[in-house]
Amino acid sequence: MPRHLLWMMLFLTIAATALPGGSATYAAPGYEIQVVKTGLDRPWSINFAPDGRLFFTARNSGRLYALNTATGNVQTFSGLPPARFRAEQEAGMMGMALDPDFATNGWAYICYSFFDTDGNRRNRLSRFTVNPVSGAVSEERVLIETMVGALYHNGCRVIVSPDNRYLFVSMGDATVPSLAQDLDSTGGKTFRIFKDGSIPTDNPFYDNGRIPRSLIWTYGHRNHQGLAFYPTTGDLWSTEHGPEIMDELNVLIAGRNYGWGWGSGPHYCLGTVNCGSVPDFMPPVAVFNPERTVATSDMVFYTGSAFPEWSGDLFFVTLKTGRLYRLKIDNRTIVEQEILIDGEYGRLRDVTVGPDGFLYISTDETSAQLLRIRPTVERPYRVQLPLVMRG
């Protein structure tokens, strides 16, 4: 028998033994962390636009930028910051969501801090029109005016609902815990409005359009700065800052009370501590952690294709501990937890999924970095090996 036929028969025998049914299972692909860009102007909210660029708000300067992640080129948009913009401590240009029809209408929803005409600290949600060709931002339309403001606890994350009808925006307690329990205050709330700023009449505390209670979706929050919709159930999830302990992961249910500001300080109702008599109380899904704060920031559910084994998993970042968490969720239960980044890059502010299916993370510093998590094939993974016999 010719030698090459002998080797072929030996190979096919091994393949048939090791690969029943013509397939074999190897280790799953790994991942690597890359630094995409450095020297960014303190990003607070990062979102990919239909043209593939990463748009981000700059907390301290009040500007809007667009980064080409392939070339590293950054476009600075004119027209921002708005009048009486307020950048101090944690306040500034914060949450931003691009309209699902951004390619045609250019709408960006931005939550930012400002001083009113009397010099009071406030926060505001507005819709702006962005022109990527001219590089200009214009046509501000105020959607929620005069939310409370302070040096700290300004909340200000904004997200569009999956059905493209509603905006949800978070507002912190502005360092006054009792505001979170007061339905006549904007402090410590989640708001729900239509995209044009009008108020849905089925909001849980709707009162003939009276502000702010008609806007309120949930209350009893300290400072929730992460919002994301779970694609499987449509639930709205949030991350919330505790004081020096007990950062929370919550599901935001209409009309429910999340406890902050109830009772007496300093910890009030926190996690499930001191919450026994809280009306309409909704306990957290999880607490991170009971001993010290990790300082949770934004979050995203993974819907990309680069990591199929992570499909539907929840990712969130932390500031104080500089972590990226991955959680596998079953309805409203955490069934698996992993820390992918643990302080190596400093404070982490935001996380999103790119059109390439990679995860993108921004650091929280004056001259910030953009990180990218992409797959690496360290070993072969599951493959199909067709068996072809030729005469």
CSV table of N, CA and C in Angstrom, one decimal, residues 23 54 62 77 111 121 245 278 285-286 354 369 380:
chain,number,residue,atom,x,y,z
A,23,SER,N,-17.6,15.4,14.8
A,23,SER,CA,-17.4,16.7,15.5
A,23,SER,C,-16.6,16.4,16.7
A,54,LEU,N,-18.1,55.8,17.5
A,54,LEU,CA,-18.5,55.9,18.9
A,54,LEU,C,-18.7,57.3,19.4
A,62,GLY,N,-18.4,69.5,28.7
A,62,GLY,CA,-19.7,69.7,28.1
A,62,GLY,C,-19.8,69.5,26.6
A,77,PHE,N,-17.8,68.2,18.1
A,77,PHE,CA,-19.0,68.9,17.6
A,77,PHE,C,-19.1,70.3,18.2
A,111,CYS,N,-28.7,64.3,29.1
A,111,CYS,CA,-29.0,64.8,30.4
A,111,CYS,C,-27.7,65.5,30.9
A,121,ARG,N,-28.6,75.1,41.4
A,121,ARG,CA,-28.1,73.9,40.7
A,121,ARG,C,-29.2,73.1,40.2
A,245,ILE,N,-21.2,51.3,51.4
A,245,ILE,CA,-21.5,49.9,51.3
A,245,ILE,C,-22.7,49.7,50.4
A,278,VAL,N,-41.2,49.8,54.5
A,278,VAL,CA,-41.2,50.6,53.3
A,278,VAL,C,-42.4,50.3,52.5
A,285,VAL,N,-32.0,42.8,43.3
A,285,VAL,CA,-31.6,41.5,42.8
A,285,VAL,C,-30.4,41.0,43.4
A,286,ALA,N,-29.4,42.0,43.6
A,286,ALA,CA,-28.1,41.6,44.3
A,286,ALA,C,-27.6,42.9,44.9
A,354,GLY,N,-20.2,47.1,20.5
A,354,GLY,CA,-20.0,47.7,19.2
A,354,GLY,C,-20.6,46.9,18.1
A,369,GLN,N,-9.0,56.5,28.7
A,369,GLN,CA,-8.8,55.5,27.7
A,369,GLN,C,-10.1,54.8,27.2
A,380,PRO,N,-8.0,25.6,19.4
A,380,PRO,CA,-9.2,25.4,18.5
A,380,PRO,C,-10.4,25.2,19.3
